[in-house]
Coordinates of C-alpha atoms and ligand atoms in Angstrom, one line a residue:
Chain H
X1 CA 113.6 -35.9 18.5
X2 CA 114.0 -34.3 14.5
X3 CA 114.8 -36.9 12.6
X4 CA 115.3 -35.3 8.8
X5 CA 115.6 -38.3 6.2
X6 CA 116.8 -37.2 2.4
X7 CA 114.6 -34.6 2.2
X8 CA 114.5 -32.6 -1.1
X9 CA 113.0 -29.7 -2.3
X10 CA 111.9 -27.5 -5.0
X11 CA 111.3 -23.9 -5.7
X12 CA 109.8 -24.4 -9.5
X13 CA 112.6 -25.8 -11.7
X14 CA 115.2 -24.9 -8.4
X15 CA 116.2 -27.2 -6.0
X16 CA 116.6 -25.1 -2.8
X17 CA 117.6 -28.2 -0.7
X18 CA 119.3 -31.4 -2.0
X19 CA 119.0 -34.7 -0.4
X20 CA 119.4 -33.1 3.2
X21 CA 119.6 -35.6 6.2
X22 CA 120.5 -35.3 10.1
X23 CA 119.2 -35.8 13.4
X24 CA 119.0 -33.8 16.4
X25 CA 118.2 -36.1 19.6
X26 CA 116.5 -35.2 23.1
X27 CA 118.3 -32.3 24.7
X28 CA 120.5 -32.0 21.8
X29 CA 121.6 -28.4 20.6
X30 CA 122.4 -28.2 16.8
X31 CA 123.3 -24.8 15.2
X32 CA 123.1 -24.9 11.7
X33 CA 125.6 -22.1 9.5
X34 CA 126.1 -21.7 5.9
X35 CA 126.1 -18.6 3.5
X36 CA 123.4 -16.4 2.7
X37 CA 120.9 -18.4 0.5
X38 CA 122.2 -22.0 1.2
X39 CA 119.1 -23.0 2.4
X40 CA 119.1 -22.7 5.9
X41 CA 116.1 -20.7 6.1
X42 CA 113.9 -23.6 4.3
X43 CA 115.4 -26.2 6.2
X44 CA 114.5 -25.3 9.5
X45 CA 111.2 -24.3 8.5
X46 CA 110.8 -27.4 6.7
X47 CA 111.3 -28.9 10.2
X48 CA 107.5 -27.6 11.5
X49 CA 106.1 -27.7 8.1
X50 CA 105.5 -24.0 7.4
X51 CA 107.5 -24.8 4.4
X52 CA 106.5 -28.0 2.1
X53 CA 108.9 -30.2 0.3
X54 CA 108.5 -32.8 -2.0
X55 CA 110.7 -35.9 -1.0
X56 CA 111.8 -37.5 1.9
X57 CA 110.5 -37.4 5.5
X58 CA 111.2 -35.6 8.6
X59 CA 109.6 -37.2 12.1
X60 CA 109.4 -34.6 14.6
X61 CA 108.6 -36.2 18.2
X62 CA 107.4 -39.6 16.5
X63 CA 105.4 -37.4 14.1
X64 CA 105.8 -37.7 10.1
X65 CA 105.2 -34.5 8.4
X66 CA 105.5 -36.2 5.2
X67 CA 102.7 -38.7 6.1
X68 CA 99.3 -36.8 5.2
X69 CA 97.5 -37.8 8.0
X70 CA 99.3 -36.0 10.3
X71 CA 97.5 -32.6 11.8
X72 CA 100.0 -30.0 10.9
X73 CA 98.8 -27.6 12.7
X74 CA 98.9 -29.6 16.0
X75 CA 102.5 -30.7 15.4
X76 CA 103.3 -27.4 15.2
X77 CA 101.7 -26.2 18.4
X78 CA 104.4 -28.4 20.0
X79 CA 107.9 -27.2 18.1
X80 CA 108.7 -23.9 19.2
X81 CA 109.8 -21.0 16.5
X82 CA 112.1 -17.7 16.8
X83 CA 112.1 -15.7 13.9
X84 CA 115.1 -13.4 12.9
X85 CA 112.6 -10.6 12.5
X86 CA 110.6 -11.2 16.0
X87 CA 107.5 -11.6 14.5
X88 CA 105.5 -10.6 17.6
X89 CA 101.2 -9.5 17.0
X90 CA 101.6 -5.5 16.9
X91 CA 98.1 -5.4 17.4
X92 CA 98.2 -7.3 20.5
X93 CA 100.0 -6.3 23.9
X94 CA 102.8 -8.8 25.5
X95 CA 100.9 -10.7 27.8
X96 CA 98.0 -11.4 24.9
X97 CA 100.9 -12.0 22.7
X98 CA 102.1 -14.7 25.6
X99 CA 98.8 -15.6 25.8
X100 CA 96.8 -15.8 22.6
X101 CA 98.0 -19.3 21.2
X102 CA 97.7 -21.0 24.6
X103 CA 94.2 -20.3 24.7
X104 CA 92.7 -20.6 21.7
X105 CA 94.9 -23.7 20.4
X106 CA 95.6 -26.0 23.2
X107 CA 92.6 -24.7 25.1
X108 CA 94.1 -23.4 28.1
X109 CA 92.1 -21.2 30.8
X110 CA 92.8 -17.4 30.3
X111 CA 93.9 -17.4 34.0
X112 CA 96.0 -20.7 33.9
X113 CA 98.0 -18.4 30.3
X114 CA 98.0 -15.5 32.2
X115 CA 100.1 -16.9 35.0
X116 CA 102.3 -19.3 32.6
X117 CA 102.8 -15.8 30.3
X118 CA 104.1 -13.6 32.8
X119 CA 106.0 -16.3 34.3
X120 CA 108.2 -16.7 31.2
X121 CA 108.2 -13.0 31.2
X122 CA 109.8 -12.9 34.0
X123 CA 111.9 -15.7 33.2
X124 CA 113.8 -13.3 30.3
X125 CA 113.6 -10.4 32.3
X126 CA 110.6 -8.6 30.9
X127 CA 107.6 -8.6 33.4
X128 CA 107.2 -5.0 33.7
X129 CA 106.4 -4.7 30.0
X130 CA 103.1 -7.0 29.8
X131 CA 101.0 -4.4 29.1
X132 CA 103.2 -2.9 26.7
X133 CA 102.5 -3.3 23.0
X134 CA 105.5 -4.4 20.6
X135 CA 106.0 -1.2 18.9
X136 CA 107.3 0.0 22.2
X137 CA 109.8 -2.3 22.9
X138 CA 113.6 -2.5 21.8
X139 CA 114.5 -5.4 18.9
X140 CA 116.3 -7.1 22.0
X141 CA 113.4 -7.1 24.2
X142 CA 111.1 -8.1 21.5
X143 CA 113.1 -11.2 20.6
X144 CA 113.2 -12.3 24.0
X145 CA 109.3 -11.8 24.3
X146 CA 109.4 -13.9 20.9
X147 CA 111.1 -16.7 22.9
X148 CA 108.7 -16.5 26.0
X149 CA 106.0 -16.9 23.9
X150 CA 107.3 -20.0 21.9
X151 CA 108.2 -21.7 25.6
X152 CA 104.8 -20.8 26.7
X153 CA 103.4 -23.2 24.4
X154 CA 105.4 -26.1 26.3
X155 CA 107.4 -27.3 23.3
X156 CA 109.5 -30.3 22.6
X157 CA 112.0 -28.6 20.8
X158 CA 112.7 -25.0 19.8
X159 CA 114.0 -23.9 16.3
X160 CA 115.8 -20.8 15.7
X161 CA 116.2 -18.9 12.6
X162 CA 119.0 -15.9 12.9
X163 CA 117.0 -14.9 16.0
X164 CA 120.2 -12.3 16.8
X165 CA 121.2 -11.0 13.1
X166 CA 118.7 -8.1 13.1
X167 CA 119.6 -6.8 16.2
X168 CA 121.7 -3.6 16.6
X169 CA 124.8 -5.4 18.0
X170 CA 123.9 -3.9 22.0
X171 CA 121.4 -6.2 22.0
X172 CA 123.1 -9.7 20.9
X173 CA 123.6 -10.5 24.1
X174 CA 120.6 -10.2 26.2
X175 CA 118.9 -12.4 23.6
X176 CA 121.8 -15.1 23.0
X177 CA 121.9 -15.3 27.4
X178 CA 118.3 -16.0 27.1
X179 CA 119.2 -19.2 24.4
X180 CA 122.2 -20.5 26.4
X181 CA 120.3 -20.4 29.7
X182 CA 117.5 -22.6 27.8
X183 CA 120.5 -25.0 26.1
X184 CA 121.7 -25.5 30.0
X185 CA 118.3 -26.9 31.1
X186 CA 118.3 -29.3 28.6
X187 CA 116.0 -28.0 26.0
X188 CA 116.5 -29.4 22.8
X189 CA 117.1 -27.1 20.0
X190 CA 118.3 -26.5 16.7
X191 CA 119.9 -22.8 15.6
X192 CA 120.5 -21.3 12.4
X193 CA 123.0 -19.2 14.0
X194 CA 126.2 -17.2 12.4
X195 CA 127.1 -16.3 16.0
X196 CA 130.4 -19.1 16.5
X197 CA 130.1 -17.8 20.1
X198 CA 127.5 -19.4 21.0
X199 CA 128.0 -22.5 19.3
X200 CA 131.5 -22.8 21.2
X201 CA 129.3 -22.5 24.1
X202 CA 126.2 -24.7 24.0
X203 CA 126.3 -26.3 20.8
X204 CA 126.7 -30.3 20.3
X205 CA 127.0 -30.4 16.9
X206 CA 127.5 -28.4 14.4
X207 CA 125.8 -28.1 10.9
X208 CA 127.6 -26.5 7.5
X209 CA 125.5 -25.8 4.6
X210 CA 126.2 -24.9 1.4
X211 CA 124.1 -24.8 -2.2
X212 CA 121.1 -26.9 -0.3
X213 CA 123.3 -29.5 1.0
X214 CA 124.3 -30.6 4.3
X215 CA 128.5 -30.5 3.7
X216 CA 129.5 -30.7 7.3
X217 CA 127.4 -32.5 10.1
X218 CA 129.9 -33.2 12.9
X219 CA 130.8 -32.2 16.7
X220 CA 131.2 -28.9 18.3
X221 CA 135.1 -30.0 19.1
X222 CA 135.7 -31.5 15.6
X223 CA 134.3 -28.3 13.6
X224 CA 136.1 -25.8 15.5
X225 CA 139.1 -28.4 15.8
X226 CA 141.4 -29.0 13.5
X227 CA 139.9 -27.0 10.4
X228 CA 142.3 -28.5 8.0
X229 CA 139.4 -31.3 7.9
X230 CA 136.8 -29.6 6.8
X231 CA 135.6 -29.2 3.4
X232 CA 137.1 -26.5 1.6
X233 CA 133.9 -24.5 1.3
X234 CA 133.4 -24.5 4.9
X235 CA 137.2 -23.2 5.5
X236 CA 136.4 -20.3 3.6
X237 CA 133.2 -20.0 4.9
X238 CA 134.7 -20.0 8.6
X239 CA 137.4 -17.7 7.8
X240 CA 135.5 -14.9 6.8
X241 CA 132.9 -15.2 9.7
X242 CA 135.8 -15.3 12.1
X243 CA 137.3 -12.1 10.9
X244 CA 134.5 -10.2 12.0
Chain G
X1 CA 64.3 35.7 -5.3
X2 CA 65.2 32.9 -3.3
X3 CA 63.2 31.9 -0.1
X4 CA 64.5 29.2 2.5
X5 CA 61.6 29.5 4.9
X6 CA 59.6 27.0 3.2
X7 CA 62.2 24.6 4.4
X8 CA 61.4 24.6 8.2
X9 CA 58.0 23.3 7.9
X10 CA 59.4 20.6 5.4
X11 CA 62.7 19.3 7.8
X12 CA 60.5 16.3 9.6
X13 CA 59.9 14.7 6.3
X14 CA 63.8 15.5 5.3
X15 CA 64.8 13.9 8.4
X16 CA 62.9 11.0 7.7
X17 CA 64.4 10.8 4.0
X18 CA 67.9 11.6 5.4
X19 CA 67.6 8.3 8.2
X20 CA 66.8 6.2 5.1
X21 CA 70.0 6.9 3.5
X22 CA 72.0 6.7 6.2
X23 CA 70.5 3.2 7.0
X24 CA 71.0 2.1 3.2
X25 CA 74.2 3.0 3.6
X26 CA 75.7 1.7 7.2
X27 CA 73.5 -1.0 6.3
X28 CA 75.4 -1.2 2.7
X29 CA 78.6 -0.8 4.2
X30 CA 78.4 -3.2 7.0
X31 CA 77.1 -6.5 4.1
X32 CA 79.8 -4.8 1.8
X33 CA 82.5 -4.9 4.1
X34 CA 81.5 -9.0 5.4
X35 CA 80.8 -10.0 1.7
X36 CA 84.0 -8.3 0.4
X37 CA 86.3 -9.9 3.0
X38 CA 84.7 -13.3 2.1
X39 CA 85.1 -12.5 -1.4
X40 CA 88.9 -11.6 -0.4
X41 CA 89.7 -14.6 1.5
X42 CA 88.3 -15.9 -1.8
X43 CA 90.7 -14.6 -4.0
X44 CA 94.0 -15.0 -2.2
X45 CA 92.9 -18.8 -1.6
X46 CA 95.2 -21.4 -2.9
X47 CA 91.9 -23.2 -4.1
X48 CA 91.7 -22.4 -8.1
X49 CA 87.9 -22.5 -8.6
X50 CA 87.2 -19.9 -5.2
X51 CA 89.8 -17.7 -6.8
X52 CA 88.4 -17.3 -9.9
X53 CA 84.7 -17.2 -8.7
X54 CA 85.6 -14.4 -6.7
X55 CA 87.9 -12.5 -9.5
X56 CA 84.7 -13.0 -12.1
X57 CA 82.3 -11.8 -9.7
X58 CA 84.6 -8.3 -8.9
X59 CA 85.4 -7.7 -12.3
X60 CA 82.1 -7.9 -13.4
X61 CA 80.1 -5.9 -10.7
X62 CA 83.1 -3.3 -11.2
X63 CA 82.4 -3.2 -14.8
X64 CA 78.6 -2.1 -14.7
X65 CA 76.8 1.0 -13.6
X66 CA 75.4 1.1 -9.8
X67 CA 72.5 2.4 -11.1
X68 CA 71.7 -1.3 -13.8
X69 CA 72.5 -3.0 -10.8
X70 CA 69.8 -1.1 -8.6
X71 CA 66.9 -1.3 -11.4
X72 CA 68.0 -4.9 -12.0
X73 CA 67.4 -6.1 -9.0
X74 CA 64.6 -4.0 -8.3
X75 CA 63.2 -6.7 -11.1
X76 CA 65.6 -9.5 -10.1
X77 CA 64.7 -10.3 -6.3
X78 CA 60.9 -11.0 -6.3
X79 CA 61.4 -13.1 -9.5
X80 CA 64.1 -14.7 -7.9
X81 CA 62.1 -15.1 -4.5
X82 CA 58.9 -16.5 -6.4
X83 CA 60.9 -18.8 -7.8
X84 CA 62.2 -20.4 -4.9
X85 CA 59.6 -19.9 -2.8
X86 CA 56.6 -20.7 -5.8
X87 CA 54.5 -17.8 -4.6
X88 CA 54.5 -14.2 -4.7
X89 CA 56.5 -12.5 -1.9
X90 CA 56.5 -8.8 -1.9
X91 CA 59.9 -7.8 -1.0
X92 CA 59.9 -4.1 -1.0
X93 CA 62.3 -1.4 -2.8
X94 CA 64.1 -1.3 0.7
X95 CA 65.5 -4.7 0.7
X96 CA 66.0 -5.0 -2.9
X97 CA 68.3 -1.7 -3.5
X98 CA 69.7 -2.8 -0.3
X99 CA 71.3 -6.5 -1.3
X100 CA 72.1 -4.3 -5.1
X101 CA 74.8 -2.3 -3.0
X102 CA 75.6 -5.0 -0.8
X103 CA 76.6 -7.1 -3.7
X104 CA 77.9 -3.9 -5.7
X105 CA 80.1 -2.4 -3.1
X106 CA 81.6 -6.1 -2.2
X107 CA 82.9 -6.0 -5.0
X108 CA 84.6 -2.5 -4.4
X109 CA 85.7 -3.6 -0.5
X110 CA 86.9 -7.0 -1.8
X111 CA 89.6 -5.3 -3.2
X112 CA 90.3 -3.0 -0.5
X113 CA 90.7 -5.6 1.9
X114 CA 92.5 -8.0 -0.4
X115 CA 95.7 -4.8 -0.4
X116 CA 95.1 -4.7 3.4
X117 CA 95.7 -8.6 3.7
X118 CA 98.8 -8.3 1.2
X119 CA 99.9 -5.3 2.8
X120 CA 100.9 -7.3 6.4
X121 CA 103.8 -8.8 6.4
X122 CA 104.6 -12.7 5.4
X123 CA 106.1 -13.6 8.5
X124 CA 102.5 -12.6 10.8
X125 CA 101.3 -15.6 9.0
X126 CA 104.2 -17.8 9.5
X127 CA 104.3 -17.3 13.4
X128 CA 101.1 -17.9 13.8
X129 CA 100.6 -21.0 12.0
X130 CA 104.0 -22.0 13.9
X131 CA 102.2 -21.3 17.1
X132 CA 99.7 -24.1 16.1
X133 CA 96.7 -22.1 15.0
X134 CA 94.9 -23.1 11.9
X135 CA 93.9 -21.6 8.4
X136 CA 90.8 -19.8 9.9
X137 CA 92.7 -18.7 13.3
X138 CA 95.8 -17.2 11.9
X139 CA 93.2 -14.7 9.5
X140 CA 90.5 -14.4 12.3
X141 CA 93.1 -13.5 15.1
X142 CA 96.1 -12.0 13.7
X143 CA 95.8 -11.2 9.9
X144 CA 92.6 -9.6 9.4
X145 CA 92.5 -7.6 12.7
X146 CA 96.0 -5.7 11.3
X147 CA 94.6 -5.6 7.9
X148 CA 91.6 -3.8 9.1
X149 CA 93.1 -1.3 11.1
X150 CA 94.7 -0.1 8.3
X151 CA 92.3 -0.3 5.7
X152 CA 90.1 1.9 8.1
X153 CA 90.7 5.0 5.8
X154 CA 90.1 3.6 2.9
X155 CA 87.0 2.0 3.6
X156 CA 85.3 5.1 5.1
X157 CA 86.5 6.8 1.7
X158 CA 84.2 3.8 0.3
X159 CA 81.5 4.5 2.6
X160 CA 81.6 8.1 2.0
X161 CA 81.1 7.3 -2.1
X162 CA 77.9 4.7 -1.0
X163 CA 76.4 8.0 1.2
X164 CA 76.4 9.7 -2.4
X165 CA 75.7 6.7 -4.8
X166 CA 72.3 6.1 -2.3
X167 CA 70.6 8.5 -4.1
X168 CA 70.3 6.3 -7.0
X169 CA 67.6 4.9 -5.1
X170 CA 64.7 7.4 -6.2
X171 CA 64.9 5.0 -9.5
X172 CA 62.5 3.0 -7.5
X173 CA 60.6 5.3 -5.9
X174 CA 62.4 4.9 -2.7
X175 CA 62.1 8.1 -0.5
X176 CA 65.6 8.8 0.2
X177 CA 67.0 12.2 1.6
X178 CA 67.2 13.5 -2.0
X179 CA 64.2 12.8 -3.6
X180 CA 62.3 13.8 0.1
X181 CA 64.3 16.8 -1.2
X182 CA 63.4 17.1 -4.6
X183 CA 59.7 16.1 -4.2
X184 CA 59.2 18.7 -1.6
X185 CA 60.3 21.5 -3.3
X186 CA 58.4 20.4 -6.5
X187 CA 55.0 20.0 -4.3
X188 CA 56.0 23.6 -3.3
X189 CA 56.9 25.2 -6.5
X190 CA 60.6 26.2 -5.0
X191 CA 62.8 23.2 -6.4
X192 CA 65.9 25.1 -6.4
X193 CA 65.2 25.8 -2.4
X194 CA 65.5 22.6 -1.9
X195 CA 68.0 21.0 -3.7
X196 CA 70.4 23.8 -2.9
X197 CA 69.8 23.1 0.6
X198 CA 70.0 19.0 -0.2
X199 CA 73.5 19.7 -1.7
X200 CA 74.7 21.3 1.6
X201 CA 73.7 18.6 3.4
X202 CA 75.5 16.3 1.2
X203 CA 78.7 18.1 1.4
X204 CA 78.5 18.7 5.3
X205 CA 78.4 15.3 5.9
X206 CA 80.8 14.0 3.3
X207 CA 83.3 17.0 4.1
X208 CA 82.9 15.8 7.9
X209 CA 83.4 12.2 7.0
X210 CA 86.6 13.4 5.3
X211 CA 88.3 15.2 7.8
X212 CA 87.6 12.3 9.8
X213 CA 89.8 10.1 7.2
X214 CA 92.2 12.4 7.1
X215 CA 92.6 12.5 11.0
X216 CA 92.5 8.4 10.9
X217 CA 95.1 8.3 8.4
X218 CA 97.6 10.6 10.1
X219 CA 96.9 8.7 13.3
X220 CA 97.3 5.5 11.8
X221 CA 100.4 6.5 10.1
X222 CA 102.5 6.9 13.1
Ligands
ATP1 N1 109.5 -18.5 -2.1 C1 110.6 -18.7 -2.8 N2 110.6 -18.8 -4.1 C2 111.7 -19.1 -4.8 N3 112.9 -19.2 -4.3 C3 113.1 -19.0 -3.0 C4 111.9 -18.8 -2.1 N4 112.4 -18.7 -0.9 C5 113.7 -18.9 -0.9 N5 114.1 -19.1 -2.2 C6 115.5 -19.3 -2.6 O1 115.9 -20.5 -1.9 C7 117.3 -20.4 -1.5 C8 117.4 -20.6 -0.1 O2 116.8 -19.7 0.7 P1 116.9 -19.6 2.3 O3 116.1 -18.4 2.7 O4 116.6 -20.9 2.8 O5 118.4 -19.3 2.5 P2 119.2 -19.0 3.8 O6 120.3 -20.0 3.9 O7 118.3 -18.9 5.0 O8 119.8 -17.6 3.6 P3 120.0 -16.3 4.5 O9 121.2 -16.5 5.2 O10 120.0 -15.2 3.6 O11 118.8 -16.2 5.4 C9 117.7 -19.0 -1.9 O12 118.5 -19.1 -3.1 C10 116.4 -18.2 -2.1 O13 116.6 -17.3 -3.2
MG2 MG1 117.6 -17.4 6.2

């Protein structure tokens, strides 16, 4: 389904991602961990083109993103996007949030987004806020709304960036029930996540990165196996996250 | 002494004067406002040449007087017309002073809502274009709709500086609210009358106009 071949990229003279490759099939979940400013961030967001990168290819769904005859913004209307800092339309209440990109990119009635909006409402619990506006809601509700109105869009695979870490810790949960549920039914999706939990849980493989580079790329039971074979960076790395 | 009847008989022709400043000006703002967000989009473009068109054409109309704008294009326009046109074409002061503060008070809104753009947050941008909506979209439906909300002080500020800056106008013979004013009370032989009671106008309105601001800011605030 993501298919990410030696892709590097630049910031000016810094390379913020060195020769990073991996795959994540259909129904696949990948969470993707590292320390703060290994490149996680650009990666995933290399992965529906909202960030550009120089060299290599990824192919999202049979889609190049490096080939430039590829419409960007229609690949994108089919990879799903959480953001750690929600990221929902302030100006906008939650069912127009739900509803705004269904209609006015893949064309959809206003009736026929209505009913798919409020149905994903429901789905994470929410429907009794639709005519809310963000402002109003808690981080934990506003994340979820986040997610409904990624899956509204009918995506072929979801990517996550720290969707929990600027919650108040209260509301972890509620959001990360939300993502395991959608990692049951088969969704496929790839996490930059620090929560192991939910790694344990869902995950199928897991990613370590480190400096821009991919250091670990292996199975749930392998990473949190035997630690002894990991790379020494992602020891550390693990040890400190599971202290907390 | 000073009298203030004469004033009474005179308030029709006043009125009149006053609607023609408030239409130069809602009329100024509105062109100001839709020419300064292009100019905007302009500038914040990735496109080199657009940038710099727009940053040369800010700088400069913030560089010279209202007023050399007005008078020059009280000149400019017909020339400009005949030329294209290859005949004469009476345009009328109206029109002319109108597309001098247009053009000038782009230049002044450009940068207002340039801030208000750069003022919402990165990530607005990011989710919509990760939603699938395009260039035009993402600004049309999500980032200038923010933007404006809270520029909404700041441009009334603007439009309260174009209510005063009209009265450049009577440079062209246009009869605005102030020279109605002045004229008047010249006719009449009590100028002082008259533009005593023009400068209460003036402030009425402005101070109005600023305590709505104020109100708008406070509510916007929260
Ligand atoms: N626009 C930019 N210009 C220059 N450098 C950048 C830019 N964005 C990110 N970087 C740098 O690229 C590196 C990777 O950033 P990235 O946000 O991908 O890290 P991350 O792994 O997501 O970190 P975090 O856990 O803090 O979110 C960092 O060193 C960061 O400083
Ligand atoms: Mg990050």
């Amino acid at each position: 389904m993501i298919s990410i071949k030696n892709v590097n990229k630049w910031y000016g003279s810094f390379q913020v991602l060195t020769d990073c490759s991996t795959e994540v099939k259909k129904g696949e979940v990948v969470v993707v961990c590292g320390p703060s400013g290994s490149g996680k961030s650009t990666l995933i967001k290399c992965v529906n083109a909202l960030e550009p990168f120089q060299q290599g290819d990824i192919v999202v769904d049979n889609t190049s993103i490096a080939d430039p005859r590829t419409n960007l913004p229609k690949l994108r209307s089919r990879v799903g996007m959480v953001f750690q800092h929600f990221e929902l339309f302030p100006h906008l209440s939650i069912s127009e949030n739900l509803t705004i990109a269904q209609v006015k990119v893949l064309g959809r009635s206003k009736d026929e987004a209505i009913e798919k909006g409020l149905k994903l409402l429901d789905r994470v619990g929410l429907l009794a806020h639709a005519n809310k506006h963000p402002g109003q809601l808690s981080g934990g509700q506003q994340q979820r709304v986040a997610i409904a109105r990624a899956l509204a869009m009918d995506p072929v695979v979801m990517l996550f960036d720290e969707p929990t870490s600027a919650l108040d810790p209260e509301m972890v949960n509620e959001v990360l029930d939300v993502m395991v549920q959608l990692a049951q039914e088969g969704m496929t999706m790839m996490c930059v996540t620090h929560e192991m939990g939910f790694a344990r849980k869902v995950a199928d493989r897991v990613i370590f990165m480190d400096a821009g580079q991919i250091v670990e790329d292996c199975p749930k039971q392998a990473f949190f196996g035997d630690v002894s074979q990991r790379s020494e960076r992602a020891q550390q790395f693990l040890a400190k996250i599971l202290q907390h | 002494m000073m009298d203030f009847s004469a004033i009474v008989p005179a308030l029709p022709g006043l009125w009149d004067g006053l609607l023609m400043t408030l239409q130069l000006m809602v009329m100024g703002v509105l062109g100001g406002v839709v020419l300064g967000t292009l100019l905007a989009l302009m500038r914040l473009s990735h496109n080199r040449l657009l940038a710099t068109i727009a940053a040369t054409y800010v700088n400069y109309f913030r560089s010279i007087p209202l007023l050399l704008v007005i008078t020059w294009f009280y000149f400019a326009v017909p020339f400009i017309l005949r030329w294209i046109t290859g005949e004469d074409t009476p345009v009328g002061a109206f029109a002319s002073c109108l597309v001098a503060f247009v053009m000038f008070e782009a230049a002044y809104f450009c940068e207002i809502v340039r801030a208000g753009i750069q003022a919402i947050p990165r990530g607005q941008m990011g989710a919509a274009q990760a939603l699938g909506m395009s260039y035009g979209q993402t600004m049309r439906l999500i980032i200038l709709p923010q933007a404006f909300r809270k520029m909404t002080p700041l441009l009334l500020q603007q439009s309260i500086i174009l209510f005063q800056d009209t009265s450049l106008v009577y440079t062209v013979g246009l009869m605005d609210f102030l020279n109605a004013a002045r004229s008047r009370g010249d006719i009449i032989g009590q100028p002082h009358e008259f533009l005593i009671f023009a400068g209460l106008v003036y402030f009425t309105i402005s101070f109005a106009a600023a305590q709505v601001v104020k109100l708008l800011q406070k509510r916007l605030a929260v």
